[in-house]
PDB file of C-alpha atoms in Angstrom:
ATOM      1  CA  UNK A   1       0.000   0.000   0.000  1.00 90.00           C
ATOM      2  CA  UNK A   2       2.839   2.416   0.842  1.00 88.00           C
ATOM      3  CA  UNK A   3       4.577   1.815  -2.474  1.00 91.00           C
ATOM      4  CA  UNK A   4       1.337   2.132  -4.458  1.00 94.00           C
ATOM      5  CA  UNK A   5       0.791   5.547  -2.860  1.00 91.00           C
ATOM      6  CA  UNK A   6       4.370   6.686  -3.493  1.00 90.00           C
ATOM      7  CA  UNK A   7       5.410   6.415   0.142  1.00 90.00           C
ATOM      8  CA  UNK A   8       8.305   4.651   1.811  1.00 91.00           C
ATOM      9  CA  UNK A   9       7.513   2.768   5.004  1.00 94.00           C
ATOM     10  CA  UNK A  10      10.059   2.036   7.688  1.00 95.00           C
ATOM     11  CA  UNK A  11       9.812   0.777  11.221  1.00 95.00           C
ATOM     12  CA  UNK A  12      11.461   0.874  14.603  1.00 97.00           C
ATOM     13  CA  UNK A  13      11.220  -2.002  17.073  1.00 97.00           C
ATOM     14  CA  UNK A  14      10.595  -1.010  20.699  1.00 96.00           C
ATOM     15  CA  UNK A  15       9.687  -4.419  22.119  1.00 95.00           C
ATOM     16  CA  UNK A  16       9.087  -8.041  21.249  1.00 95.00           C
ATOM     17  CA  UNK A  17       6.251  -9.998  22.798  1.00 92.00           C
ATOM     18  CA  UNK A  18       5.616 -13.694  23.285  1.00 94.00           C
ATOM     19  CA  UNK A  19       1.856 -13.971  23.111  1.00 91.00           C
ATOM     20  CA  UNK A  20      -1.027 -15.945  21.753  1.00 91.00           C
ATOM     21  CA  UNK A  21      -4.805 -15.523  21.888  1.00 87.00           C
ATOM     22  CA  UNK A  22      -4.869 -16.363  25.615  1.00 90.00           C
ATOM     23  CA  UNK A  23      -1.897 -14.630  27.209  1.00 90.00           C
ATOM     24  CA  UNK A  24       1.205 -12.508  26.960  1.00 90.00           C
ATOM     25  CA  UNK A  25       3.918 -14.739  28.387  1.00 92.00           C
ATOM     26  CA  UNK A  26       6.820 -12.361  27.944  1.00 92.00           C
ATOM     27  CA  UNK A  27       7.886  -8.886  26.876  1.00 92.00           C
ATOM     28  CA  UNK A  28      11.445  -8.145  25.779  1.00 95.00           C
ATOM     29  CA  UNK A  29      12.078  -4.405  25.623  1.00 95.00           C
ATOM     30  CA  UNK A  30      14.704  -3.012  23.302  1.00 96.00           C
ATOM     31  CA  UNK A  31      17.346  -1.177  25.365  1.00 98.00           C
ATOM     32  CA  UNK A  32      16.606   2.587  25.341  1.00 98.00           C
ATOM     33  CA  UNK A  33      19.977   3.397  23.762  1.00 98.00           C
ATOM     34  CA  UNK A  34      19.289   1.035  20.868  1.00 98.00           C
ATOM     35  CA  UNK A  35      15.798   2.482  20.380  1.00 98.00           C
ATOM     36  CA  UNK A  36      17.401   5.948  20.163  1.00 98.00           C
ATOM     37  CA  UNK A  37      19.943   4.637  17.647  1.00 98.00           C
ATOM     38  CA  UNK A  38      17.155   3.205  15.450  1.00 98.00           C
ATOM     39  CA  UNK A  39      15.236   6.494  15.523  1.00 98.00           C
ATOM     40  CA  UNK A  40      18.298   8.655  14.836  1.00 98.00           C
ATOM     41  CA  UNK A  41      19.412   6.374  12.002  1.00 98.00           C
ATOM     42  CA  UNK A  42      16.070   6.629  10.207  1.00 97.00           C
ATOM     43  CA  UNK A  43      15.476  10.338  10.794  1.00 98.00           C
ATOM     44  CA  UNK A  44      19.007  11.070   9.550  1.00 97.00           C
ATOM     45  CA  UNK A  45      18.380   9.193   6.289  1.00 96.00           C
ATOM     46  CA  UNK A  46      14.704   9.293   5.347  1.00 94.00           C
ATOM     47  CA  UNK A  47      12.263  12.195   5.205  1.00 94.00           C
ATOM     48  CA  UNK A  48       9.705  11.204   7.831  1.00 96.00           C
ATOM     49  CA  UNK A  49       6.299  12.740   7.071  1.00 95.00           C
ATOM     50  CA  UNK A  50       4.273  10.781   9.603  1.00 96.00           C
ATOM     51  CA  UNK A  51       4.949   8.639  12.656  1.00 97.00           C
ATOM     52  CA  UNK A  52       2.646   6.007  14.108  1.00 97.00           C
ATOM     53  CA  UNK A  53       3.459   4.932  17.659  1.00 97.00           C
ATOM     54  CA  UNK A  54       2.244   1.667  19.123  1.00 95.00           C
ATOM     55  CA  UNK A  55       3.431  -0.295  22.136  1.00 93.00           C
ATOM     56  CA  UNK A  56       6.006   1.354  24.369  1.00 95.00           C
ATOM     57  CA  UNK A  57       6.326  -0.777  27.491  1.00 91.00           C
ATOM     58  CA  UNK A  58       8.203   1.533  29.841  1.00 94.00           C
ATOM     59  CA  UNK A  59       8.839   5.080  30.985  1.00 96.00           C
ATOM     60  CA  UNK A  60      12.368   4.920  29.544  1.00 97.00           C
ATOM     61  CA  UNK A  61      11.176   3.984  26.049  1.00 97.00           C
ATOM     62  CA  UNK A  62       8.491   6.677  26.165  1.00 97.00           C
ATOM     63  CA  UNK A  63      11.182   9.224  27.063  1.00 98.00           C
ATOM     64  CA  UNK A  64      13.395   8.196  24.130  1.00 98.00           C
ATOM     65  CA  UNK A  65      10.517   8.480  21.648  1.00 98.00           C
ATOM     66  CA  UNK A  66       9.329  11.813  23.064  1.00 98.00           C
ATOM     67  CA  UNK A  67      12.832  13.260  22.837  1.00 98.00           C
ATOM     68  CA  UNK A  68      13.137  12.126  19.198  1.00 98.00           C
ATOM     69  CA  UNK A  69       9.757  13.633  18.320  1.00 98.00           C
ATOM     70  CA  UNK A  70      10.744  16.951  19.885  1.00 98.00           C
ATOM     71  CA  UNK A  71      14.121  16.928  18.104  1.00 98.00           C
ATOM     72  CA  UNK A  72      12.948  15.878  14.645  1.00 98.00           C
ATOM     73  CA  UNK A  73       9.396  17.363  14.731  1.00 98.00           C
ATOM     74  CA  UNK A  74       7.676  15.114  12.182  1.00 98.00           C
ATOM     75  CA  UNK A  75       4.545  16.817  10.775  1.00 97.00           C
ATOM     76  CA  UNK A  76       2.100  14.116  11.877  1.00 98.00           C
ATOM     77  CA  UNK A  77       2.191  11.830  14.915  1.00 98.00           C
ATOM     78  CA  UNK A  78      -0.439   9.156  15.453  1.00 98.00           C
ATOM     79  CA  UNK A  79      -0.340   7.706  18.957  1.00 98.00           C
ATOM     80  CA  UNK A  80      -2.112   4.390  19.452  1.00 95.00           C
ATOM     81  CA  UNK A  81      -1.500   3.824  23.170  1.00 93.00           C
ATOM     82  CA  UNK A  82      -1.188   0.033  23.137  1.00 89.00           C
ATOM     83  CA  UNK A  83      -1.560  -0.634  26.849  1.00 85.00           C
ATOM     84  CA  UNK A  84      -3.397  -3.919  27.324  1.00 78.00           C
ATOM     85  CA  UNK A  85      -3.452  -6.998  25.079  1.00 78.00           C
ATOM     86  CA  UNK A  86      -6.737  -8.584  24.002  1.00 75.00           C
ATOM     87  CA  UNK A  87      -5.992 -11.285  26.589  1.00 75.00           C
ATOM     88  CA  UNK A  88      -6.104  -8.614  29.317  1.00 75.00           C
ATOM     89  CA  UNK A  89      -2.350  -8.698  30.004  1.00 75.00           C
ATOM     90  CA  UNK A  90      -0.647  -5.311  30.482  1.00 82.00           C
ATOM     91  CA  UNK A  91       1.718  -4.223  27.711  1.00 84.00           C
ATOM     92  CA  UNK A  92       2.462  -0.799  29.221  1.00 84.00           C
ATOM     93  CA  UNK A  93       3.664  -0.863  32.795  1.00 83.00           C
ATOM     94  CA  UNK A  94       1.208   0.849  35.133  1.00 84.00           C
ATOM     95  CA  UNK A  95       3.931   3.203  36.393  1.00 87.00           C
ATOM     96  CA  UNK A  96       4.541   4.388  32.804  1.00 92.00           C
ATOM     97  CA  UNK A  97       1.000   5.670  32.179  1.00 94.00           C
ATOM     98  CA  UNK A  98       1.809   9.107  33.623  1.00 94.00           C
ATOM     99  CA  UNK A  99       4.895   9.383  31.394  1.00 96.00           C
ATOM    100  CA  UNK A 100       2.780   8.544  28.362  1.00 96.00           C
ATOM    101  CA  UNK A 101       0.250  11.225  29.306  1.00 96.00           C
ATOM    102  CA  UNK A 102       2.851  13.856  30.175  1.00 96.00           C
ATOM    103  CA  UNK A 103       5.417  13.258  27.426  1.00 97.00           C
ATOM    104  CA  UNK A 104       3.640  11.842  24.373  1.00 97.00           C
ATOM    105  CA  UNK A 105       0.027  13.022  24.435  1.00 97.00           C
ATOM    106  CA  UNK A 106       1.010  16.686  23.926  1.00 98.00           C
ATOM    107  CA  UNK A 107       3.090  15.683  20.874  1.00 98.00           C
ATOM    108  CA  UNK A 108       0.307  13.678  19.194  1.00 98.00           C
ATOM    109  CA  UNK A 109      -1.554  14.902  16.157  1.00 98.00           C
ATOM    110  CA  UNK A 110      -4.063  12.098  16.692  1.00 98.00           C
ATOM    111  CA  UNK A 111      -4.532   9.948  19.809  1.00 98.00           C
ATOM    112  CA  UNK A 112      -6.438   6.709  19.084  1.00 97.00           C
ATOM    113  CA  UNK A 113      -7.300   4.859  22.311  1.00 95.00           C
ATOM    114  CA  UNK A 114      -9.875   2.109  22.495  1.00 91.00           C
ATOM    115  CA  UNK A 115     -12.317   2.142  25.421  1.00 91.00           C
ATOM    116  CA  UNK A 116     -10.069   0.298  27.906  1.00 90.00           C
ATOM    117  CA  UNK A 117      -7.067   2.452  26.947  1.00 92.00           C
ATOM    118  CA  UNK A 118      -9.112   5.654  27.302  1.00 95.00           C
ATOM    119  CA  UNK A 119     -10.162   4.470  30.753  1.00 93.00           C
ATOM    120  CA  UNK A 120      -6.587   3.653  31.697  1.00 92.00           C
ATOM    121  CA  UNK A 121      -5.409   7.099  30.606  1.00 95.00           C
ATOM    122  CA  UNK A 122      -8.222   8.824  32.500  1.00 96.00           C
ATOM    123  CA  UNK A 123      -8.052   6.661  35.614  1.00 93.00           C
ATOM    124  CA  UNK A 124     -11.642   5.429  35.360  1.00 94.00           C
ATOM    125  CA  UNK A 125     -13.675   3.125  33.163  1.00 92.00           C
ATOM    126  CA  UNK A 126     -15.305   4.629  30.086  1.00 90.00           C
ATOM    127  CA  UNK A 127     -18.766   3.351  29.202  1.00 88.00           C
ATOM    128  CA  UNK A 128     -19.512   2.544  25.581  1.00 84.00           C
ATOM    129  CA  UNK A 129     -22.297   5.111  25.254  1.00 89.00           C
ATOM    130  CA  UNK A 130     -21.678   7.852  22.708  1.00 91.00           C
ATOM    131  CA  UNK A 131     -21.945  10.544  25.392  1.00 94.00           C
ATOM    132  CA  UNK A 132     -19.444   8.803  27.729  1.00 93.00           C
ATOM    133  CA  UNK A 133     -17.055   8.330  24.825  1.00 94.00           C
ATOM    134  CA  UNK A 134     -17.453  11.992  23.848  1.00 96.00           C
ATOM    135  CA  UNK A 135     -16.711  13.060  27.444  1.00 97.00           C
ATOM    136  CA  UNK A 136     -13.642  10.805  27.506  1.00 97.00           C
ATOM    137  CA  UNK A 137     -12.406  12.175  24.171  1.00 97.00           C
ATOM    138  CA  UNK A 138     -12.817  15.747  25.430  1.00 98.00           C
ATOM    139  CA  UNK A 139     -10.943  14.954  28.658  1.00 97.00           C
ATOM    140  CA  UNK A 140      -8.114  13.312  26.690  1.00 98.00           C
ATOM    141  CA  UNK A 141      -8.036  16.237  24.246  1.00 98.00           C
ATOM    142  CA  UNK A 142      -7.441  18.540  27.216  1.00 97.00           C
ATOM    143  CA  UNK A 143      -4.188  16.614  27.864  1.00 97.00           C
ATOM    144  CA  UNK A 144      -2.678  17.949  24.640  1.00 97.00           C
ATOM    145  CA  UNK A 145      -3.291  15.912  21.486  1.00 98.00           C
ATOM    146  CA  UNK A 146      -4.724  17.900  18.569  1.00 98.00           C
ATOM    147  CA  UNK A 147      -7.340  15.226  17.823  1.00 98.00           C
ATOM    148  CA  UNK A 148      -8.673  12.276  19.821  1.00 98.00           C
ATOM    149  CA  UNK A 149     -10.405   9.295  18.233  1.00 98.00           C
ATOM    150  CA  UNK A 150     -11.917   7.066  20.925  1.00 96.00           C
ATOM    151  CA  UNK A 151     -12.509   3.710  19.257  1.00 92.00           C
ATOM    152  CA  UNK A 152     -15.610   1.797  20.291  1.00 84.00           C
ATOM    153  CA  UNK A 153     -14.514  -1.618  19.068  1.00 74.00           C
ATOM    154  CA  UNK A 154     -14.491  -2.983  22.618  1.00 69.00           C
ATOM    155  CA  UNK A 155     -18.074  -1.872  23.161  1.00 67.00           C
ATOM    156  CA  UNK A 156     -21.213  -3.953  23.238  1.00 71.00           C
ATOM    157  CA  UNK A 157     -24.174  -4.213  20.908  1.00 73.00           C
ATOM    158  CA  UNK A 158     -24.579  -4.591  17.187  1.00 77.00           C
ATOM    159  CA  UNK A 159     -23.530  -1.058  16.306  1.00 79.00           C
ATOM    160  CA  UNK A 160     -20.170   0.200  17.532  1.00 82.00           C
ATOM    161  CA  UNK A 161     -19.353   3.895  17.455  1.00 89.00           C
ATOM    162  CA  UNK A 162     -16.047   5.762  17.240  1.00 92.00           C
ATOM    163  CA  UNK A 163     -15.916   9.337  18.530  1.00 95.00           C
ATOM    164  CA  UNK A 164     -13.586  12.016  17.144  1.00 97.00           C
ATOM    165  CA  UNK A 165     -12.936  15.246  19.050  1.00 97.00           C
ATOM    166  CA  UNK A 166     -10.818  17.969  17.508  1.00 95.00           C
ATOM    167  CA  UNK A 167     -11.474  20.780  19.968  1.00 87.00           C
TER     168      UNK A 167
END
């Protein structure tokens, strides 16, 4: 898809997971210095027009990514705060949630949490009603991202709703 649209895709590995449909049995984080080296190597070589961030397991990795975003200032940053696996196992350490909120949310062009992630970021569960999702998106928007898309895929019922708040 990238090539067909005239884009060049590249990636940076922040962690490896051992997981299946039932459990996450292990997380191997890339050392922060090596994560920094990957980021610097790509930003020094390729024009980066957009960044999509997924799982960052620790405060240290969040800090490395935030520092690179501040230094290189890519035009668009999509932050998908991968925090909990479908199995319910944590992928982002609980003590790193504040770092994610403080360091990365203000740098995000678009924040895309699902309902459990929105609840984790806000410190309380978010119901799957449109109004509750809208309130959650507004509260997350106040933390700094330009746009917040709360994804309703973890909701109940036959019709699932996503909510976008842009301020």
